[in-house]
Short mmCIF file of C-alpha atoms in Angstrom, two decimals:
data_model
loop_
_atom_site.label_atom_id
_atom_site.label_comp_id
_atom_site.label_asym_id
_atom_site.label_seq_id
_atom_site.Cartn_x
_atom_site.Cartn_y
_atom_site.Cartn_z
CA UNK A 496 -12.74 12.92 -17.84
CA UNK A 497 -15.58 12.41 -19.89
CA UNK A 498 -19.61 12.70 -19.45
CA UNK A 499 -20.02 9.15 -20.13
CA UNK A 500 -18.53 6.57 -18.25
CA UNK A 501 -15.19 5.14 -18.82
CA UNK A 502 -17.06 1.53 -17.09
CA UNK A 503 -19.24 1.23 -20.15
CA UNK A 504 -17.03 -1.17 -22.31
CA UNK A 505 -18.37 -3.94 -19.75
CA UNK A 506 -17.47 -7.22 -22.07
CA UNK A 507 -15.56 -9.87 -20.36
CA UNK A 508 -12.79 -8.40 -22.49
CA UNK A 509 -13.13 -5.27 -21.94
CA UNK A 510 -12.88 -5.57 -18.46
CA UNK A 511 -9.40 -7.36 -18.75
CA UNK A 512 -8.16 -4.79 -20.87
CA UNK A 513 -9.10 -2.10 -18.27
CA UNK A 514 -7.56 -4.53 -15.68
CA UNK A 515 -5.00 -4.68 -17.27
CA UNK A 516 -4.17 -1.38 -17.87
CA UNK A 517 -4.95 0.44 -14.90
CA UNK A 518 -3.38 -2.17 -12.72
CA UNK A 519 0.24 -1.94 -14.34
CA UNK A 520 0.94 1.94 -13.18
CA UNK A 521 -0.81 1.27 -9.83
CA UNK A 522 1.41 -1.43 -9.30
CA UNK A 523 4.38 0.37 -10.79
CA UNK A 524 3.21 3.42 -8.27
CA UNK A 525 3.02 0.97 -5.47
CA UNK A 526 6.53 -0.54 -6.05
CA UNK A 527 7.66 2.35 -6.59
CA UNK A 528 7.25 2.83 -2.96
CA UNK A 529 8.51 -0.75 -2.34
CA UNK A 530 11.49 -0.53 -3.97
CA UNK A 531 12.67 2.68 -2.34
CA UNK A 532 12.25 0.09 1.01
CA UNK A 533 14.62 -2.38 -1.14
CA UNK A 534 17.02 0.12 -1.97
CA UNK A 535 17.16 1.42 1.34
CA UNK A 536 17.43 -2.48 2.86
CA UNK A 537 20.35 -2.86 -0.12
CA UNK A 538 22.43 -0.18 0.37
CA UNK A 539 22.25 0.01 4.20
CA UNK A 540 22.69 -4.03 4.78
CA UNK A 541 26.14 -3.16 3.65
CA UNK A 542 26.73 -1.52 6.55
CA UNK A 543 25.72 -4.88 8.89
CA UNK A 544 23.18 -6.46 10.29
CA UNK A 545 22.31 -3.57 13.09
CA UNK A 546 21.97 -0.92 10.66
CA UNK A 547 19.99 -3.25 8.50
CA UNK A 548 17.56 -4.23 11.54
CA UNK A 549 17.01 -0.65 12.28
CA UNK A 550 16.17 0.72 8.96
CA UNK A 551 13.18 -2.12 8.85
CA UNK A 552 12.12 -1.53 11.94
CA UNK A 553 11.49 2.38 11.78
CA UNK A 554 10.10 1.93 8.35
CA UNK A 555 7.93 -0.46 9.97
CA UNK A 556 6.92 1.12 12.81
CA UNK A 557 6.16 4.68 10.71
CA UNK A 558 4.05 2.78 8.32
CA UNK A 559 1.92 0.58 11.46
CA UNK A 560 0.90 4.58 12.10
CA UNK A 561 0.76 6.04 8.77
CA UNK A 562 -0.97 2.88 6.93
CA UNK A 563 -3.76 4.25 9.53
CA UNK A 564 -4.00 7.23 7.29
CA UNK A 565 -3.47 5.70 3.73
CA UNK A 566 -6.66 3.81 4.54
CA UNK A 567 -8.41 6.52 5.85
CA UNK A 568 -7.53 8.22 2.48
CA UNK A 569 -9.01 5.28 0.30
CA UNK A 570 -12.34 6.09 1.60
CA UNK A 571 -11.98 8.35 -1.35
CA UNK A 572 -11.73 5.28 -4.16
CA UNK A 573 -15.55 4.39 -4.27
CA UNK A 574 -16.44 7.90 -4.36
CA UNK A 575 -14.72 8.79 -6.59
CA UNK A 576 -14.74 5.86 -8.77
CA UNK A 577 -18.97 5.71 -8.50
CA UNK A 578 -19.13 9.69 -9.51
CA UNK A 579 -17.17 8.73 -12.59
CA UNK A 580 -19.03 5.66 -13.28
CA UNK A 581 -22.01 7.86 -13.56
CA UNK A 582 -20.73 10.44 -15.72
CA UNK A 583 -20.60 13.30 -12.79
CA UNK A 584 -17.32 14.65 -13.11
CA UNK A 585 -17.74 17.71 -11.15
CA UNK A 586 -18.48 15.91 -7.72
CA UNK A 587 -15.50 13.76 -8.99
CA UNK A 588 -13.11 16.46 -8.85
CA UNK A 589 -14.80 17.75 -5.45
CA UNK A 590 -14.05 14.93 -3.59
CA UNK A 591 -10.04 15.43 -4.48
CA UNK A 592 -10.05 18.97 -2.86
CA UNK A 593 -11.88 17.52 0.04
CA UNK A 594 -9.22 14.67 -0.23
CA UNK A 595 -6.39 17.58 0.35
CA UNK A 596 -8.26 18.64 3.75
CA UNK A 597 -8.89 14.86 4.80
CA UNK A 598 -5.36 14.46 4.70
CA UNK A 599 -4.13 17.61 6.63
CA UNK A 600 -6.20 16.39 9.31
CA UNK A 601 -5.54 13.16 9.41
CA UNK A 602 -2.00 14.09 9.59
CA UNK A 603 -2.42 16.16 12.30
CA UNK A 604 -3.79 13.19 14.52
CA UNK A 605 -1.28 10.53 13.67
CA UNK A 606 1.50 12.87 14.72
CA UNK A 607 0.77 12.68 18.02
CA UNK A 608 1.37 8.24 18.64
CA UNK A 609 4.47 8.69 15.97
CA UNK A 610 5.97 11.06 18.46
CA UNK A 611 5.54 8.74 21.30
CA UNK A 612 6.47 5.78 19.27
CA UNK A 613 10.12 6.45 20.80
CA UNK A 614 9.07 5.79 24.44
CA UNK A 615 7.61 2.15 23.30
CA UNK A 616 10.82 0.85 21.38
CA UNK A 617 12.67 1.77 24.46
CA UNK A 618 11.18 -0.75 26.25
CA UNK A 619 11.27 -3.23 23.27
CA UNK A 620 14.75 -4.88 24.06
CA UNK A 621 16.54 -3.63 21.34
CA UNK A 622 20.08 -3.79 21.07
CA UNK A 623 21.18 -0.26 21.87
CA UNK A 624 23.26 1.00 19.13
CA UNK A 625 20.09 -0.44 16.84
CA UNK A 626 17.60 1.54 18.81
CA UNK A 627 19.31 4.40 18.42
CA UNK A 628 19.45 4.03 14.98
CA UNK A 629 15.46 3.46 14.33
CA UNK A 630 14.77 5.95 16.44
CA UNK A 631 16.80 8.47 14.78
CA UNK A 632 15.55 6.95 11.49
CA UNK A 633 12.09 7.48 12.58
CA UNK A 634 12.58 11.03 13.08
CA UNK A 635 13.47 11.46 9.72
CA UNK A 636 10.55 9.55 7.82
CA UNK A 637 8.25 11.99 10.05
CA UNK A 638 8.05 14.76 7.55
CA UNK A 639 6.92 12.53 4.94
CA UNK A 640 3.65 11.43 6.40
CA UNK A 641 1.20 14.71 5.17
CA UNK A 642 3.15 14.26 1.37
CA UNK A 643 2.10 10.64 2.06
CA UNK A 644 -1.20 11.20 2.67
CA UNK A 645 -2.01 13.68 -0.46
CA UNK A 646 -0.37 11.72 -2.62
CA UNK A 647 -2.87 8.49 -2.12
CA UNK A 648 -6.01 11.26 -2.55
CA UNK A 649 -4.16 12.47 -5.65
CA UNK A 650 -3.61 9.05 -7.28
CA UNK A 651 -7.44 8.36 -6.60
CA UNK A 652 -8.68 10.52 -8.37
CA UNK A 653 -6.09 10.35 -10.90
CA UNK A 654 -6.96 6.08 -11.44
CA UNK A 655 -10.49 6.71 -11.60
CA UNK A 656 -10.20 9.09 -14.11
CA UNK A 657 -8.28 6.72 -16.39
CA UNK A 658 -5.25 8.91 -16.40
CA UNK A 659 -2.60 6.93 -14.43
CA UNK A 660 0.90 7.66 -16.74
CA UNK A 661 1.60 10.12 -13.92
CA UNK A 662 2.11 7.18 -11.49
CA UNK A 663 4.66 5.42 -13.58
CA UNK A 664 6.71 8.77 -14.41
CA UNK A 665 6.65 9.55 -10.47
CA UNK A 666 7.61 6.03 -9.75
CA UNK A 667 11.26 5.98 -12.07
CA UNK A 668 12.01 9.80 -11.03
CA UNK A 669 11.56 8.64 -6.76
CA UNK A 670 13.64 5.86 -7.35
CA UNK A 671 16.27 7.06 -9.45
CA UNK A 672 16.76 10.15 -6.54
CA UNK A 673 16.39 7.64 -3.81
CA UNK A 674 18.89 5.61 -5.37
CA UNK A 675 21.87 8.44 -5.88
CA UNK A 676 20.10 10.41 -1.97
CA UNK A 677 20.93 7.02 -0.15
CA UNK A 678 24.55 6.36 -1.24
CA UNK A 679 24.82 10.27 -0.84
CA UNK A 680 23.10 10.47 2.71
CA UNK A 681 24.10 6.75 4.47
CA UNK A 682 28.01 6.25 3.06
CA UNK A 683 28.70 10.52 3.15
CA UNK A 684 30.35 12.52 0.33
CA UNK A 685 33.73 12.40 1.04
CA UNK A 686 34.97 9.57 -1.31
CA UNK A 687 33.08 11.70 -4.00
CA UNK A 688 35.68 13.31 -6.91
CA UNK A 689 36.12 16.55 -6.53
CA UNK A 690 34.54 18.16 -9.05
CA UNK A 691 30.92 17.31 -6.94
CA UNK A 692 32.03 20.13 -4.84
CA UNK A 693 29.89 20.91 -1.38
CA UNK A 694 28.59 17.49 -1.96
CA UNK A 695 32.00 15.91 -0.47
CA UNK A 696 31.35 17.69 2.65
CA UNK A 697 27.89 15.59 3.52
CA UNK A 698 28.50 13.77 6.19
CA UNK A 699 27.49 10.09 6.54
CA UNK A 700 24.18 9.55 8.58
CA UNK A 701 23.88 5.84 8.67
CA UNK A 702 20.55 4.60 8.55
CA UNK A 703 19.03 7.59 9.27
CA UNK A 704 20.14 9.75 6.04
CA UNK A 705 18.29 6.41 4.12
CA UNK A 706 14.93 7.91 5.35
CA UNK A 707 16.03 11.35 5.04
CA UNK A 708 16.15 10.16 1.14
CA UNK A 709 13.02 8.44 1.02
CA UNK A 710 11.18 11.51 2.68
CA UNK A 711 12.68 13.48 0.26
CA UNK A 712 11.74 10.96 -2.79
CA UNK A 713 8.33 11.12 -1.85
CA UNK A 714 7.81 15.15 -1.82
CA UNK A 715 8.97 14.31 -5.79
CA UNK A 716 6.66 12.05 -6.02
CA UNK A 717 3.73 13.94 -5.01
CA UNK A 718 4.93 16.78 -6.75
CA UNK A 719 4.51 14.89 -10.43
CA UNK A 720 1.10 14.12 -9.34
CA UNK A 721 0.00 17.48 -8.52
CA UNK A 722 1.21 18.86 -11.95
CA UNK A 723 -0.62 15.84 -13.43
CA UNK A 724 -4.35 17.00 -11.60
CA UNK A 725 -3.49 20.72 -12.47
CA UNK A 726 -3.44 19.67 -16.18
CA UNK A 727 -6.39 17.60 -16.04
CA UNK A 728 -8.15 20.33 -14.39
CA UNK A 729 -7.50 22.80 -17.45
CA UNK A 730 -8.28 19.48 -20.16
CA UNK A 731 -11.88 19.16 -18.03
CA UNK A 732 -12.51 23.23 -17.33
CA UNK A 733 -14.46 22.29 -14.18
CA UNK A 734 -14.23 24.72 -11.13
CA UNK A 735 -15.74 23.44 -7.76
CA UNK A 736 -15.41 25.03 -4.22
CA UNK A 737 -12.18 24.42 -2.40
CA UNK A 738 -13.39 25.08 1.35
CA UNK A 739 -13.46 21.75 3.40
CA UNK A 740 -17.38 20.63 3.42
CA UNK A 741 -17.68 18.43 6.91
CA UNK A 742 -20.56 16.26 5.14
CA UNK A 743 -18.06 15.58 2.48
CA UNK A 744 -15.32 14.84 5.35
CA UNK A 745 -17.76 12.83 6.90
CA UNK A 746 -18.96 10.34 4.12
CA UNK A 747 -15.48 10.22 3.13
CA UNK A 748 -14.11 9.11 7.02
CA UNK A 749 -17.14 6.87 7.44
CA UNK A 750 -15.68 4.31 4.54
CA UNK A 751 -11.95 5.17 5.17
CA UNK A 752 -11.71 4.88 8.42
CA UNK A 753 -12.63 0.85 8.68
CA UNK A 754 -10.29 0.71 5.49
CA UNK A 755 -7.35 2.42 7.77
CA UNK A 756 -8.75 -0.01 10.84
CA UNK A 757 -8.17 -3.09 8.56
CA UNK A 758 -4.82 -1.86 6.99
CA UNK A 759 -3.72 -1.36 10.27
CA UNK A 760 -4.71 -4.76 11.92
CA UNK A 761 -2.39 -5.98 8.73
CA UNK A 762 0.20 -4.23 9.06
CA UNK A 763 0.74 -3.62 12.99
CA UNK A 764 0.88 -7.60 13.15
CA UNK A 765 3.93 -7.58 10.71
CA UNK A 766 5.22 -4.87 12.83
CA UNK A 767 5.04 -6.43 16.22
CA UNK A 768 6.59 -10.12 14.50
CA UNK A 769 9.33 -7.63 13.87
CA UNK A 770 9.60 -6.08 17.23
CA UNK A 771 9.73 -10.09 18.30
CA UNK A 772 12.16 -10.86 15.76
CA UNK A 773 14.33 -8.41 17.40
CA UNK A 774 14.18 -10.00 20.68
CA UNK A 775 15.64 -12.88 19.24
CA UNK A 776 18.73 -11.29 17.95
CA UNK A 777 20.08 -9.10 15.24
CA UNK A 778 20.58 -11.50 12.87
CA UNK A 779 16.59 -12.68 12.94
CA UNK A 780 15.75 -9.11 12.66
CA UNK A 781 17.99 -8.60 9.52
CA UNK A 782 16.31 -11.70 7.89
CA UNK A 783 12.46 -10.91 8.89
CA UNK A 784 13.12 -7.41 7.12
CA UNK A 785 14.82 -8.81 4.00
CA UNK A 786 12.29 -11.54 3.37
CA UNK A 787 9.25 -8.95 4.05
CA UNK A 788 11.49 -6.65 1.55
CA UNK A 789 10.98 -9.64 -1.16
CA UNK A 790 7.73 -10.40 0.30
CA UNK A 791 6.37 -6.87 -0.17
CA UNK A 792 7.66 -6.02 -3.43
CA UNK A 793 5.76 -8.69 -4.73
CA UNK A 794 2.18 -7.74 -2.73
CA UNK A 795 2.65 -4.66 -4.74
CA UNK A 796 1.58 -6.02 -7.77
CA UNK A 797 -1.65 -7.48 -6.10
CA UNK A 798 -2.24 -3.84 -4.46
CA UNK A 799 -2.28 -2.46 -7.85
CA UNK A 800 -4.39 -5.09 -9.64
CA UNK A 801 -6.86 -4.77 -6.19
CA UNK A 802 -7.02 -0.77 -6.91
CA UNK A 803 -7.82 -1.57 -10.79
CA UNK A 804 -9.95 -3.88 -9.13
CA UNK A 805 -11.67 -1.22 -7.30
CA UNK A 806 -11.93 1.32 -9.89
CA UNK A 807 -13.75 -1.34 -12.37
CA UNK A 808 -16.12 -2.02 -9.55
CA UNK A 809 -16.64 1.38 -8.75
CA UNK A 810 -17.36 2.41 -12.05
CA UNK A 811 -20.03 -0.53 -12.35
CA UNK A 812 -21.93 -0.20 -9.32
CA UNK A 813 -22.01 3.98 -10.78
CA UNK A 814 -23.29 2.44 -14.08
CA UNK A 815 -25.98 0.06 -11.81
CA UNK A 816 -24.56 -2.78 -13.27
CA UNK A 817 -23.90 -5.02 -10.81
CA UNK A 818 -23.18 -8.09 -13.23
CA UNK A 819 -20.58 -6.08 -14.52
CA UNK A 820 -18.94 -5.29 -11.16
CA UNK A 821 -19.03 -8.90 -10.18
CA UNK A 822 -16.98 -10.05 -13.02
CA UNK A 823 -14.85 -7.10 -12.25
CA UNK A 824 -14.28 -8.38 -9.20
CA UNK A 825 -13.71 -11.98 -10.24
CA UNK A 826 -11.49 -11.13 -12.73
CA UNK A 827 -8.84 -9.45 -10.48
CA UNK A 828 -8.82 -12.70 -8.14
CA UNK A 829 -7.81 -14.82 -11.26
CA UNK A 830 -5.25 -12.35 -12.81
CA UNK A 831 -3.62 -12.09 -8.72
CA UNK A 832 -3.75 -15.87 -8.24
CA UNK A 833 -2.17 -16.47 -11.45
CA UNK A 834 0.91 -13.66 -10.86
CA UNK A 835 1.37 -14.50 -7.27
CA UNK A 836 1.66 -18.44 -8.16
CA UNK A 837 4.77 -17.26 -10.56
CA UNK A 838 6.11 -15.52 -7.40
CA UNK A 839 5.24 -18.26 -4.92
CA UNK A 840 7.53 -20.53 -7.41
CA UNK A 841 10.30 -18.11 -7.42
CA UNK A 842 10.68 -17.79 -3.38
CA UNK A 843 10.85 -21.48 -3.61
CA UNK A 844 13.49 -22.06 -5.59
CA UNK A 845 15.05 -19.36 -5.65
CA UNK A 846 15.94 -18.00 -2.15
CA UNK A 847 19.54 -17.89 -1.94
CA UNK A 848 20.10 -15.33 -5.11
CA UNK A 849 16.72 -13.49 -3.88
CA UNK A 850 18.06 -12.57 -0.40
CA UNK A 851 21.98 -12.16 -1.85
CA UNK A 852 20.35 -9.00 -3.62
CA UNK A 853 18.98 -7.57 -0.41
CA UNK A 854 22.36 -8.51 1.87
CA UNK A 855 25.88 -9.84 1.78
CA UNK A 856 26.31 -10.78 5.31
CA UNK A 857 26.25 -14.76 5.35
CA UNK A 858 24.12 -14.63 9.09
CA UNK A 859 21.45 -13.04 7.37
CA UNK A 860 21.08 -14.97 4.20
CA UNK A 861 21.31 -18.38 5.99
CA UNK A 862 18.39 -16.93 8.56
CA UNK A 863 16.40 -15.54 6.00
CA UNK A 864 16.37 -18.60 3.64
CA UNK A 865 13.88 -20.42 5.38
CA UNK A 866 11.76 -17.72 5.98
CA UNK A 867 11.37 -17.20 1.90
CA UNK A 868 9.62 -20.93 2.25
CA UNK A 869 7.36 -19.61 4.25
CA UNK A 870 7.32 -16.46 2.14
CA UNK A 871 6.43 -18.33 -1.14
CA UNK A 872 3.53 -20.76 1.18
CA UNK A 873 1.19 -17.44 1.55
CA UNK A 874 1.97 -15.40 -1.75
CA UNK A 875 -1.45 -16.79 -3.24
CA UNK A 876 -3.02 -15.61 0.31
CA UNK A 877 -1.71 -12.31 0.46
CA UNK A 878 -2.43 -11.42 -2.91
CA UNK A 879 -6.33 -12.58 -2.60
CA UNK A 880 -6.99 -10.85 0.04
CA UNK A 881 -5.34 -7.85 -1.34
CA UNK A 882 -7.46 -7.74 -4.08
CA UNK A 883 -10.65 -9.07 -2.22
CA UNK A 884 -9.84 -5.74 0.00
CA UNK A 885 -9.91 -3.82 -3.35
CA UNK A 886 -12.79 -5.36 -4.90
CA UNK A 887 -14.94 -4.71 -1.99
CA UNK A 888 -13.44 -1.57 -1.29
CA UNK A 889 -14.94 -0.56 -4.89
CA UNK A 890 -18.59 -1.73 -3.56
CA UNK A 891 -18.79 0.76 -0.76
CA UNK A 892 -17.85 -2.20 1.47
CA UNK A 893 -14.93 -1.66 3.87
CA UNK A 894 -16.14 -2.75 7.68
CA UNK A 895 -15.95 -6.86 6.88
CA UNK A 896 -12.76 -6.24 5.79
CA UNK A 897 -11.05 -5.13 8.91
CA UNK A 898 -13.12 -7.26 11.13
CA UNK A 899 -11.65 -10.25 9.00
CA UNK A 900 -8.15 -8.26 9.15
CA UNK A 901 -8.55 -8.26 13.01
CA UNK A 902 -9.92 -12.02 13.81
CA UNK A 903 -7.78 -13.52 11.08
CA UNK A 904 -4.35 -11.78 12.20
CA UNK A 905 -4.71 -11.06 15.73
CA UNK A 906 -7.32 -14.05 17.26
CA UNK A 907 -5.69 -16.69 14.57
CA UNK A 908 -2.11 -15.65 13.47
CA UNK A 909 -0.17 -13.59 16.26
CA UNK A 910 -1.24 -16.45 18.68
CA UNK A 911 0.05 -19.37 16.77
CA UNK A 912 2.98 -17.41 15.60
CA UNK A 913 3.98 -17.06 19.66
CA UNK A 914 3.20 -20.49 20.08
CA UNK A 915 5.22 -21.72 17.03
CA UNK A 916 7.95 -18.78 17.85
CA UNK A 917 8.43 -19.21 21.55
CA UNK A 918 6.81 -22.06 23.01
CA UNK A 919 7.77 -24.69 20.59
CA UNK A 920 11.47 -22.34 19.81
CA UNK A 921 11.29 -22.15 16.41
CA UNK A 922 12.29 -18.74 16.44
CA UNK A 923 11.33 -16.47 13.12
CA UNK A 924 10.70 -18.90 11.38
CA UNK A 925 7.98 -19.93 14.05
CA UNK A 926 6.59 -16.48 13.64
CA UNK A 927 6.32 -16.37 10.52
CA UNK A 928 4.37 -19.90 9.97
CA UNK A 929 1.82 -17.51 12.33
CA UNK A 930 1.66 -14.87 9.69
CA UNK A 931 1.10 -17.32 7.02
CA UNK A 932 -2.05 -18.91 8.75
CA UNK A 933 -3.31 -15.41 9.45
CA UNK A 934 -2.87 -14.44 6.02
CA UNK A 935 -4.61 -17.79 4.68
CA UNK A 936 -7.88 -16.86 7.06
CA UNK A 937 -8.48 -13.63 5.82
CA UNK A 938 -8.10 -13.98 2.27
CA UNK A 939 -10.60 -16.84 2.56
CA UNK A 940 -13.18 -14.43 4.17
CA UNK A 941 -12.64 -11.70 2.07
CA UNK A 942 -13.00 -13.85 -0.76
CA UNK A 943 -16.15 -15.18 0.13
CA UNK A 944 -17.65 -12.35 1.28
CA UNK A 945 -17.39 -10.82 -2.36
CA UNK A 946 -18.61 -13.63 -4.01
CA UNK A 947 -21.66 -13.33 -1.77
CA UNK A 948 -22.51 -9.88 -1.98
CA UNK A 949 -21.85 -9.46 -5.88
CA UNK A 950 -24.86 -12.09 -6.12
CA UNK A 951 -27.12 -9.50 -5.21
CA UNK A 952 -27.64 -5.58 -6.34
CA UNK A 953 -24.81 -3.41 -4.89
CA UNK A 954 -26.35 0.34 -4.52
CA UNK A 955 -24.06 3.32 -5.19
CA UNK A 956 -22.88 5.20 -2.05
CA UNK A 957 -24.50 8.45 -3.54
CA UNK A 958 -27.06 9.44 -5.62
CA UNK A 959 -25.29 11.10 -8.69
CA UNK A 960 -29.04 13.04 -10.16
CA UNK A 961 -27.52 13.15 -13.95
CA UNK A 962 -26.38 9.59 -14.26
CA UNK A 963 -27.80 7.85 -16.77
CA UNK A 964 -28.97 4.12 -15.53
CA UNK A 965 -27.06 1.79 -17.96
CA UNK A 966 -28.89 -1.51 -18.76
CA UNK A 967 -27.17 -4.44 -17.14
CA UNK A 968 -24.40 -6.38 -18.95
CA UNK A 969 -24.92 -9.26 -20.57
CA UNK A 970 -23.29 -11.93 -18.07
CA UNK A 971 -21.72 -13.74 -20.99
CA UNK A 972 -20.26 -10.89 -22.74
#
């Protein structure tokens, strides 16, 4: 990390080219962890429609508590991102050891509702061999949630510094192990050849060895990170104290924990629509986790351009140059609208050979083919407000956000998703018409909100004493 800022190329093109290139690793990093969800929901649909159900269900239900923490942990991006902006790597680089101690206690807290979580999908009305199986699935993905948690402080610090190859090379090795862990851990080792030796003796866990796997994938995951930081900390030579600092802890929490708030309004509404779907049969479960399989894979593109997003505003509002971080900002909306209309067209008209990759049971790809309609209605929604979450994220700005993330989802689209699910019967597909408008409300707040507040100065979060003030960017650049 250099003295000077990596924000001050602050031309129009510039910007793009920054955009550009930090968004494609986070995105790769980000479907990284997507696609370990589609290769779990591809090589456990083969074993029904149960199975299936279950496996989405406990990977929901682990991330409605975990996504708690992730956002707690991006309280971390603006820091970060503004100490590099202004050219003060040290507090950069003491803000990822205070990261490490964030996330042990974090961890420590959302233990306590994953270990109850078992008591509330008792009551759910699942089928009982598919509760048994999300349950025991659940248990599983438990070990993964510190790894989790140190691996989002570790890929902060990592995209604000400009050094984000890491998050690609992570991304192929998870997936390749994932890949080779699940057929391994879900189908058993005895059909192996026997030269694979102990390995034929595995037995086959069902759903549950697919999050064994992914628990295990993400362990390698982190561990590429943490050899990437170690390296960077020899290339920089900067030593800073290691002992937790509460004010650090503190100003950390105090943006994360809205940003955890918000991400959890999100996500816990997806959640419950699939605790719904379930009521409504096995087959409607199957097909609300396959088309949120497609659905997420393709939000992880606008996660990563939102996080480039955030760095490049960051970095700006470090710099005091708050023309620059607007256009930043403005930027990533057009680069998200543009990709997510290409995948909007795709769920369209492509549904039937989209879901066959997820599931060969016929049930499930007839149920889940009207759902990618709906899917392919809200991709322009989801991605703006991913990115609008981002963008403002980068500003210091993270409490609008999850009050827009908890009116727009829970006061707007869980009620007209029961309405549309239950009182008029249109089943999932009624749900997810819900999600759709909830999405659509949010993404037009978050939206606007930016374009307000990037019309006036945005301050930096701290005062960094050797930055040097960088005269504002010519707005046609």
């Amino acid at each position: 990390m250099d003295t000077t800022s990596p924000a001050q190329d602050r031309s129009l093109r510039g910007q793009a080219r920054q955009l550009l290139r930090l968004s494609a690793p986070i995105a790769a990093a980000q479907a990284g962890f997507a696609l370990m969800g589609l290769i779990d929901t591809a090589v456990v649909g083969r074993l029904g429609a149960g199975p299936l159900g279950a496996i989405g269900l406990a990977n929901g239900v682990f991330f409605v508590v975990s996504v708690m923490g992730i956002g707690v942990m991006f309280g971390l991006d603006p820091l970060i991102a503004q100490a590099v902006g202004a050219g003060d790597r040290r507090r950069a680089r003491q803000l990822l050891w205070q990261g490490g101690w964030l996330a042990a206690a974090t961890t420590a807290v959302l233990t306590v509702p994953l270990l109850c979580m078992p008591l509330f999908l008792r009551r759910a009305g699942l089928n009982p061999a598919t509760l048994q199986d999300t349950i025991d699935s659940l248990w599983m993905r438990l070990p993964s949630l510190l790894p989790t948690l140190v691996f989002v402080g570790a890929r902060s610090y990592l995209q604000a510094a400009g050094k984000v190859s890491a998050l690609v090379v992570a991304t192929v090795i998870a997936n390749v192990s994932n890949l080779l862990l699940d057929l391994l851990l879900v189908f058993g080792g005895a059909g192996l050849p026997a030269w694979t030796g102990p390995l034929r003796s595995v037995p086959a866990m069902g759903a549950a060895g697919s999050a064994l796997a992914t628990s295990f994938c993400i362990v390698l995951q982190l561990g590429v990170l943490l050899y990437a930081v170690r390296g960077l900390a020899t290339e920089i030579g900067e030593r800073v104290s290691r002992v937790p600092v509460l004010a650090d802890l503190r100003a950390a929490a105090k943006i994360g924990v809205p940003v955890g708030l918000q991400m959890t309004a999100e996500v816990g509404v997806f959640a419950l629509v699939g605790v719904l779907a379930g009521r409504l049969g096995d087959d409607a479960l199957a097909a609300h986790q396959v088309a949120l399989a497609l659905s997420s894979f393709t939000f992880c593109v606008a996660i990563g351009i939102g996080s480039a997003g955030s760095v490049l505003v960051g970095w700006a509002v470090g710099a005091r140059d708050t023309l620059a971080a607007r256009r930043a900002g403005l930027l990533a909306f057009g680069v998200v609208g543009a990709f997510m209309t290409l995948c909007a067209l795709a769920f369209y008209f492509l549904p039937g050979p989209l879901t066959r990759l997820l599931s060969d049971q016929h049930s499930v790809i007839a149920a889940t083919a009207p759902l990618m309609v709906v899917a392919a209605v809200f991709q322009i929604s989801d991605g703006v407000q991913g990115v609008g979450a981002g963008v403002l994220r980068g500003a210091g700005e993270t409490r609008f956000a999850f009050v827009a993330n908890v009116l727009g989802h829970w006061a707007i689209g869980l009620p007209l998703a029961l309405y549309l699910g239950f009182s008029l019967q249109l089943g999932v597909v009624g749900l997810w018409w819900g999600l759709c408008a909830g999405l659509t409300a949010v993404a037009a707040a978050l939206f606007g909100r930016f374009w307000l507040r990037s019309r006036r100065e945005i301050a930096p979060l701290e005062p960094h004493p050797g930055a040097r003030l960088l005269p504002q960017s010519d707005e046609t650049a």
